[in-house]
Amino acid sequence: MTGGTLWTVVLAGSLGCYLLKLAGLSVPAAWVQQPWVTRVVDFVPAALLAALVVVQAVSVGRDLVLDGRLVALAVAALALALRAPFIVVLVLAGATGALVHVLWGW
């Protein structure tokens, strides 16, 4: 990609983000304050984060890969279900992923 093409893409993306923000501010308040809208908006960040985590845990490039990251994700989910502090969840997941990588080479 050349420098000119890259800057065109960056500027077009910036303009698109600005227009999307402007469209969101232009929505009437009565639409946004409906109960079903607020329920959906509350769950969107969690759904997006979960999608990003799953993609990072099971893919390398365009390939699906089952390795230590998936085991670490399962350990993190279990720790969260047991209501462990977040720092403990991070340490457990990191240690599990590293251990699986060292022991099995995944």
Tab-separated table of N, CA and C in Angstrom:
chain	number	residue	atom	x	y	z
A	1	MET	N	0.857	-1.172	0.000
A	1	MET	CA	0.000	0.000	0.000
A	1	MET	C	0.903	1.234	0.000
A	2	THR	N	0.650	2.134	-0.896
A	2	THR	CA	1.467	3.346	-0.973
A	2	THR	C	1.056	4.335	0.102
A	3	GLY	N	1.915	5.341	0.320
A	3	GLY	CA	1.631	6.353	1.338
A	3	GLY	C	0.353	7.123	1.055
A	4	GLY	N	0.125	7.453	-0.215
A	4	GLY	CA	-1.086	8.204	-0.574
A	4	GLY	C	-2.348	7.398	-0.347
A	5	THR	N	-2.296	6.119	-0.669
A	5	THR	CA	-3.454	5.250	-0.452
A	5	THR	C	-3.733	5.085	1.034
A	6	LEU	N	-2.676	4.930	1.800
A	6	LEU	CA	-2.842	4.784	3.244
A	6	LEU	C	-3.502	6.017	3.851
A	7	TRP	N	-3.045	7.202	3.468
A	7	TRP	CA	-3.641	8.422	4.007
A	7	TRP	C	-5.079	8.588	3.543
A	8	THR	N	-5.391	8.157	2.337
A	8	THR	CA	-6.775	8.217	1.861
A	8	THR	C	-7.661	7.320	2.715
A	9	VAL	N	-7.179	6.119	3.020
A	9	VAL	CA	-7.947	5.197	3.860
A	9	VAL	C	-8.118	5.766	5.268
A	10	VAL	N	-7.063	6.344	5.831
A	10	VAL	CA	-7.138	6.918	7.177
A	10	VAL	C	-8.130	8.075	7.211
A	11	LEU	N	-8.061	8.961	6.234
A	11	LEU	CA	-8.987	10.102	6.196
A	11	LEU	C	-10.429	9.658	5.957
A	12	ALA	N	-10.623	8.680	5.078
A	12	ALA	CA	-11.976	8.171	4.838
A	12	ALA	C	-12.534	7.507	6.095
A	13	GLY	N	-11.701	6.750	6.800
A	13	GLY	CA	-12.141	6.131	8.049
A	13	GLY	C	-12.464	7.167	9.105
A	14	SER	N	-11.658	8.210	9.192
A	14	SER	CA	-11.916	9.282	10.159
A	14	SER	C	-13.219	9.992	9.853
A	15	LEU	N	-13.447	10.282	8.580
A	15	LEU	CA	-14.697	10.928	8.178
A	15	LEU	C	-15.892	10.031	8.477
A	16	GLY	N	-15.738	8.728	8.218
A	16	GLY	CA	-16.817	7.785	8.516
A	16	GLY	C	-17.130	7.733	10.002
A	17	CYS	N	-16.094	7.727	10.846
A	17	CYS	CA	-16.307	7.721	12.297
A	17	CYS	C	-17.008	8.996	12.758
A	18	TYR	N	-16.592	10.125	12.201
A	18	TYR	CA	-17.216	11.397	12.565
A	18	TYR	C	-18.688	11.399	12.165
A	19	LEU	N	-18.988	10.938	10.951
A	19	LEU	CA	-20.378	10.917	10.490
A	19	LEU	C	-21.225	9.939	11.315
A	20	LEU	N	-20.638	8.825	11.717
A	20	LEU	CA	-21.358	7.877	12.558
A	20	LEU	C	-21.660	8.484	13.931
A	21	LYS	N	-20.693	9.190	14.492
A	21	LYS	CA	-20.903	9.875	15.775
A	21	LYS	C	-21.990	10.945	15.634
A	22	LEU	N	-21.939	11.704	14.546
A	22	LEU	CA	-22.942	12.728	14.293
A	22	LEU	C	-24.332	12.115	14.132
A	23	ALA	N	-24.409	10.979	13.460
A	23	ALA	CA	-25.702	10.300	13.304
A	23	ALA	C	-26.237	9.857	14.665
A	24	GLY	N	-25.338	9.369	15.537
A	24	GLY	CA	-25.770	8.956	16.869
A	24	GLY	C	-26.283	10.113	17.704
A	25	LEU	N	-25.673	11.286	17.540
A	25	LEU	CA	-26.127	12.465	18.279
A	25	LEU	C	-27.410	13.036	17.707
A	26	SER	N	-27.727	12.691	16.470
A	26	SER	CA	-28.925	13.220	15.820
A	26	SER	C	-30.181	12.409	16.125
A	27	VAL	N	-30.040	11.265	16.774
A	27	VAL	CA	-31.189	10.428	17.096
A	27	VAL	C	-32.010	11.115	18.183
A	28	PRO	N	-33.321	11.179	18.011
A	28	PRO	CA	-34.153	11.810	19.046
A	28	PRO	C	-34.029	11.092	20.393
A	29	ALA	N	-34.059	11.857	21.460
A	29	ALA	CA	-33.890	11.305	22.809
A	29	ALA	C	-34.980	10.285	23.147
A	30	ALA	N	-36.169	10.467	22.625
A	30	ALA	CA	-37.269	9.538	22.919
A	30	ALA	C	-36.951	8.135	22.406
A	31	TRP	N	-36.228	8.032	21.304
A	31	TRP	CA	-35.866	6.719	20.769
A	31	TRP	C	-34.833	6.045	21.654
A	32	VAL	N	-33.871	6.804	22.125
A	32	VAL	CA	-32.768	6.247	22.903
A	32	VAL	C	-33.221	5.836	24.297
A	33	GLN	N	-34.233	6.467	24.839
A	33	GLN	CA	-34.655	6.212	26.208
A	33	GLN	C	-35.657	5.071	26.332
A	34	GLN	N	-35.947	4.389	25.246
A	34	GLN	CA	-36.856	3.250	25.331
A	34	GLN	C	-36.157	2.096	26.044
A	35	PRO	N	-36.889	1.331	26.848
A	35	PRO	CA	-36.265	0.276	27.664
A	35	PRO	C	-35.502	-0.771	26.844
A	36	TRP	N	-36.029	-1.202	25.718
A	36	TRP	CA	-35.354	-2.239	24.948
A	36	TRP	C	-34.045	-1.727	24.348
A	37	VAL	N	-33.985	-0.441	24.031
A	37	VAL	CA	-32.753	0.131	23.487
A	37	VAL	C	-31.673	0.153	24.558
A	38	THR	N	-32.022	0.569	25.760
A	38	THR	CA	-31.020	0.615	26.832
A	38	THR	C	-30.530	-0.783	27.199
A	39	ARG	N	-31.412	-1.796	27.152
A	39	ARG	CA	-30.989	-3.171	27.432
A	39	ARG	C	-30.001	-3.656	26.383
A	40	VAL	N	-30.283	-3.371	25.126
A	40	VAL	CA	-29.389	-3.798	24.044
A	40	VAL	C	-28.049	-3.078	24.151
A	41	VAL	N	-28.077	-1.783	24.399
A	41	VAL	CA	-26.846	-0.995	24.483
A	41	VAL	C	-25.980	-1.454	25.650
A	42	ASP	N	-26.594	-1.913	26.735
A	42	ASP	CA	-25.825	-2.401	27.873
A	42	ASP	C	-25.021	-3.655	27.530
A	43	PHE	N	-25.524	-4.485	26.609
A	43	PHE	CA	-24.860	-5.741	26.287
A	43	PHE	C	-23.905	-5.663	25.098
A	44	VAL	N	-23.949	-4.619	24.307
A	44	VAL	CA	-23.108	-4.525	23.111
A	44	VAL	C	-21.611	-4.544	23.446
A	45	PRO	N	-21.117	-3.763	24.413
A	45	PRO	CA	-19.673	-3.824	24.696
A	45	PRO	C	-19.205	-5.215	25.134
A	46	ALA	N	-19.984	-5.899	25.947
A	46	ALA	CA	-19.600	-7.238	26.389
A	46	ALA	C	-19.580	-8.218	25.220
A	47	ALA	N	-20.544	-8.107	24.329
A	47	ALA	CA	-20.587	-8.996	23.166
A	47	ALA	C	-19.403	-8.741	22.236
A	48	LEU	N	-19.070	-7.486	22.017
A	48	LEU	CA	-17.925	-7.166	21.161
A	48	LEU	C	-16.619	-7.648	21.770
A	49	LEU	N	-16.457	-7.448	23.067
A	49	LEU	CA	-15.245	-7.904	23.741
A	49	LEU	C	-15.140	-9.426	23.695
A	50	ALA	N	-16.250	-10.117	23.916
A	50	ALA	CA	-16.236	-11.580	23.848
A	50	ALA	C	-15.861	-12.054	22.447
A	51	ALA	N	-16.381	-11.400	21.424
A	51	ALA	CA	-16.036	-11.777	20.052
A	51	ALA	C	-14.554	-11.574	19.785
A	52	LEU	N	-13.995	-10.468	20.242
A	52	LEU	CA	-12.570	-10.218	20.052
A	52	LEU	C	-11.708	-11.252	20.784
A	53	VAL	N	-12.099	-11.601	21.994
A	53	VAL	CA	-11.339	-12.574	22.777
A	53	VAL	C	-11.370	-13.939	22.096
A	54	VAL	N	-12.520	-14.362	21.619
A	54	VAL	CA	-12.628	-15.667	20.968
A	54	VAL	C	-11.799	-15.704	19.693
A	55	VAL	N	-11.858	-14.649	18.900
A	55	VAL	CA	-11.067	-14.615	17.665
A	55	VAL	C	-9.579	-14.696	17.983
A	56	GLN	N	-9.128	-13.974	18.994
A	56	GLN	CA	-7.718	-14.010	19.359
A	56	GLN	C	-7.312	-15.348	19.973
A	57	ALA	N	-8.256	-16.047	20.601
A	57	ALA	CA	-7.926	-17.297	21.281
A	57	ALA	C	-7.846	-18.483	20.336
A	58	VAL	N	-8.552	-18.463	19.230
A	58	VAL	CA	-8.611	-19.661	18.388
A	58	VAL	C	-8.148	-19.432	16.953
A	59	SER	N	-7.493	-18.319	16.663
A	59	SER	CA	-7.066	-18.113	15.283
A	59	SER	C	-5.654	-17.562	15.211
A	60	VAL	N	-4.995	-17.932	14.130
A	60	VAL	CA	-3.707	-17.367	13.758
A	60	VAL	C	-3.830	-17.051	12.278
A	61	GLY	N	-3.878	-15.773	11.954
A	61	GLY	CA	-4.107	-15.391	10.567
A	61	GLY	C	-5.499	-15.824	10.133
A	62	ARG	N	-5.549	-16.672	9.105
A	62	ARG	CA	-6.837	-17.178	8.629
A	62	ARG	C	-7.104	-18.610	9.077
A	63	ASP	N	-6.223	-19.154	9.899
A	63	ASP	CA	-6.350	-20.547	10.331
A	63	ASP	C	-6.913	-20.636	11.734
A	64	LEU	N	-7.757	-21.654	11.958
A	64	LEU	CA	-8.226	-21.954	13.307
A	64	LEU	C	-7.180	-22.828	13.980
A	65	VAL	N	-6.809	-22.472	15.195
A	65	VAL	CA	-5.763	-23.186	15.917
A	65	VAL	C	-6.240	-23.444	17.340
A	66	LEU	N	-6.135	-24.687	17.755
A	66	LEU	CA	-6.457	-25.035	19.138
A	66	LEU	C	-5.140	-25.246	19.864
A	67	ASP	N	-4.811	-24.331	20.756
A	67	ASP	CA	-3.543	-24.402	21.467
A	67	ASP	C	-3.725	-23.957	22.914
A	68	GLY	N	-2.636	-23.571	23.549
A	68	GLY	CA	-2.661	-23.193	24.956
A	68	GLY	C	-3.532	-21.986	25.256
A	69	ARG	N	-3.754	-21.148	24.270
A	69	ARG	CA	-4.590	-19.970	24.505
A	69	ARG	C	-6.026	-20.357	24.836
A	70	LEU	N	-6.511	-21.405	24.182
A	70	LEU	CA	-7.877	-21.853	24.454
A	70	LEU	C	-7.978	-22.456	25.856
A	71	VAL	N	-6.962	-23.195	26.270
A	71	VAL	CA	-6.928	-23.735	27.631
A	71	VAL	C	-6.867	-22.588	28.642
A	72	ALA	N	-6.040	-21.583	28.359
A	72	ALA	CA	-5.939	-20.425	29.251
A	72	ALA	C	-7.268	-19.683	29.336
A	73	LEU	N	-7.974	-19.569	28.221
A	73	LEU	CA	-9.290	-18.922	28.224
A	73	LEU	C	-10.281	-19.706	29.080
A	74	ALA	N	-10.235	-21.027	28.998
A	74	ALA	CA	-11.125	-21.853	29.824
A	74	ALA	C	-10.817	-21.678	31.308
A	75	VAL	N	-9.525	-21.617	31.653
A	75	VAL	CA	-9.137	-21.405	33.053
A	75	VAL	C	-9.601	-20.029	33.521
A	76	ALA	N	-9.459	-19.020	32.670
A	76	ALA	CA	-9.911	-17.667	33.027
A	76	ALA	C	-11.423	-17.641	33.234
A	77	ALA	N	-12.166	-18.321	32.372
A	77	ALA	CA	-13.627	-18.365	32.525
A	77	ALA	C	-14.019	-19.054	33.826
A	78	LEU	N	-13.318	-20.129	34.154
A	78	LEU	CA	-13.598	-20.826	35.409
A	78	LEU	C	-13.285	-19.943	36.609
A	79	ALA	N	-12.152	-19.254	36.559
A	79	ALA	CA	-11.784	-18.359	37.664
A	79	ALA	C	-12.796	-17.224	37.816
A	80	LEU	N	-13.263	-16.696	36.688
A	80	LEU	CA	-14.286	-15.646	36.762
A	80	LEU	C	-15.595	-16.183	37.323
A	81	ALA	N	-15.946	-17.413	36.943
A	81	ALA	CA	-17.173	-18.020	37.465
A	81	ALA	C	-17.080	-18.235	38.970
A	82	LEU	N	-15.863	-18.478	39.457
A	82	LEU	CA	-15.658	-18.651	40.900
A	82	LEU	C	-15.438	-17.324	41.625
A	83	ARG	N	-15.598	-16.236	40.895
A	83	ARG	CA	-15.502	-14.873	41.423
A	83	ARG	C	-14.111	-14.540	41.971
A	84	ALA	N	-13.084	-14.992	41.272
A	84	ALA	CA	-11.713	-14.654	41.659
A	84	ALA	C	-11.443	-13.194	41.296
A	85	PRO	N	-10.560	-12.522	42.014
A	85	PRO	CA	-10.190	-11.154	41.641
A	85	PRO	C	-9.569	-11.142	40.242
A	86	PHE	N	-9.739	-10.026	39.546
A	86	PHE	CA	-9.328	-9.954	38.148
A	86	PHE	C	-7.836	-10.210	37.969
A	87	ILE	N	-7.017	-9.714	38.873
A	87	ILE	CA	-5.576	-9.928	38.746
A	87	ILE	C	-5.248	-11.410	38.882
A	88	VAL	N	-5.980	-12.123	39.717
A	88	VAL	CA	-5.792	-13.570	39.860
A	88	VAL	C	-6.193	-14.280	38.574
A	89	VAL	N	-7.275	-13.827	37.955
A	89	VAL	CA	-7.716	-14.396	36.688
A	89	VAL	C	-6.629	-14.224	35.634
A	90	LEU	N	-6.042	-13.032	35.558
A	90	LEU	CA	-4.986	-12.781	34.573
A	90	LEU	C	-3.758	-13.651	34.821
A	91	VAL	N	-3.348	-13.756	36.068
A	91	VAL	CA	-2.161	-14.556	36.397
A	91	VAL	C	-2.422	-16.032	36.104
A	92	LEU	N	-3.575	-16.537	36.492
A	92	LEU	CA	-3.903	-17.943	36.232
A	92	LEU	C	-3.944	-18.239	34.736
A	93	ALA	N	-4.576	-17.371	33.971
A	93	ALA	CA	-4.665	-17.587	32.527
A	93	ALA	C	-3.290	-17.524	31.880
A	94	GLY	N	-2.494	-16.556	32.253
A	94	GLY	CA	-1.152	-16.439	31.695
A	94	GLY	C	-0.278	-17.625	32.048
A	95	ALA	N	-0.328	-18.040	33.302
A	95	ALA	CA	0.469	-19.188	33.737
A	95	ALA	C	0.009	-20.473	33.050
A	96	THR	N	-1.284	-20.631	32.885
A	96	THR	CA	-1.807	-21.822	32.214
A	96	THR	C	-1.376	-21.868	30.755
A	97	GLY	N	-1.520	-20.746	30.070
A	97	GLY	CA	-1.093	-20.699	28.671
A	97	GLY	C	0.385	-20.986	28.516
A	98	ALA	N	1.195	-20.425	29.391
A	98	ALA	CA	2.644	-20.661	29.334
A	98	ALA	C	2.973	-22.115	29.653
A	99	LEU	N	2.308	-22.668	30.645
A	99	LEU	CA	2.566	-24.056	31.031
A	99	LEU	C	2.192	-25.024	29.915
A	100	VAL	N	1.058	-24.819	29.301
A	100	VAL	CA	0.645	-25.677	28.187
A	100	VAL	C	1.641	-25.546	27.037
A	101	HIS	N	2.092	-24.343	26.780
A	101	HIS	CA	3.068	-24.135	25.703
A	101	HIS	C	4.382	-24.841	25.994
A	102	VAL	N	4.848	-24.766	27.236
A	102	VAL	CA	6.123	-25.394	27.606
A	102	VAL	C	5.987	-26.928	27.599
A	103	LEU	N	4.907	-27.452	28.162
A	103	LEU	CA	4.758	-28.896	28.287
A	103	LEU	C	4.441	-29.594	26.966
A	104	TRP	N	3.535	-29.023	26.180
A	104	TRP	CA	3.087	-29.693	24.962
A	104	TRP	C	3.513	-28.980	23.682
A	105	GLY	N	4.106	-27.816	23.804
A	105	GLY	CA	4.560	-27.102	22.616
A	105	GLY	C	3.443	-26.507	21.780
A	106	TRP	N	2.256	-26.352	22.350
A	106	TRP	CA	1.118	-25.756	21.631
A	106	TRP	C	1.303	-24.288	21.559
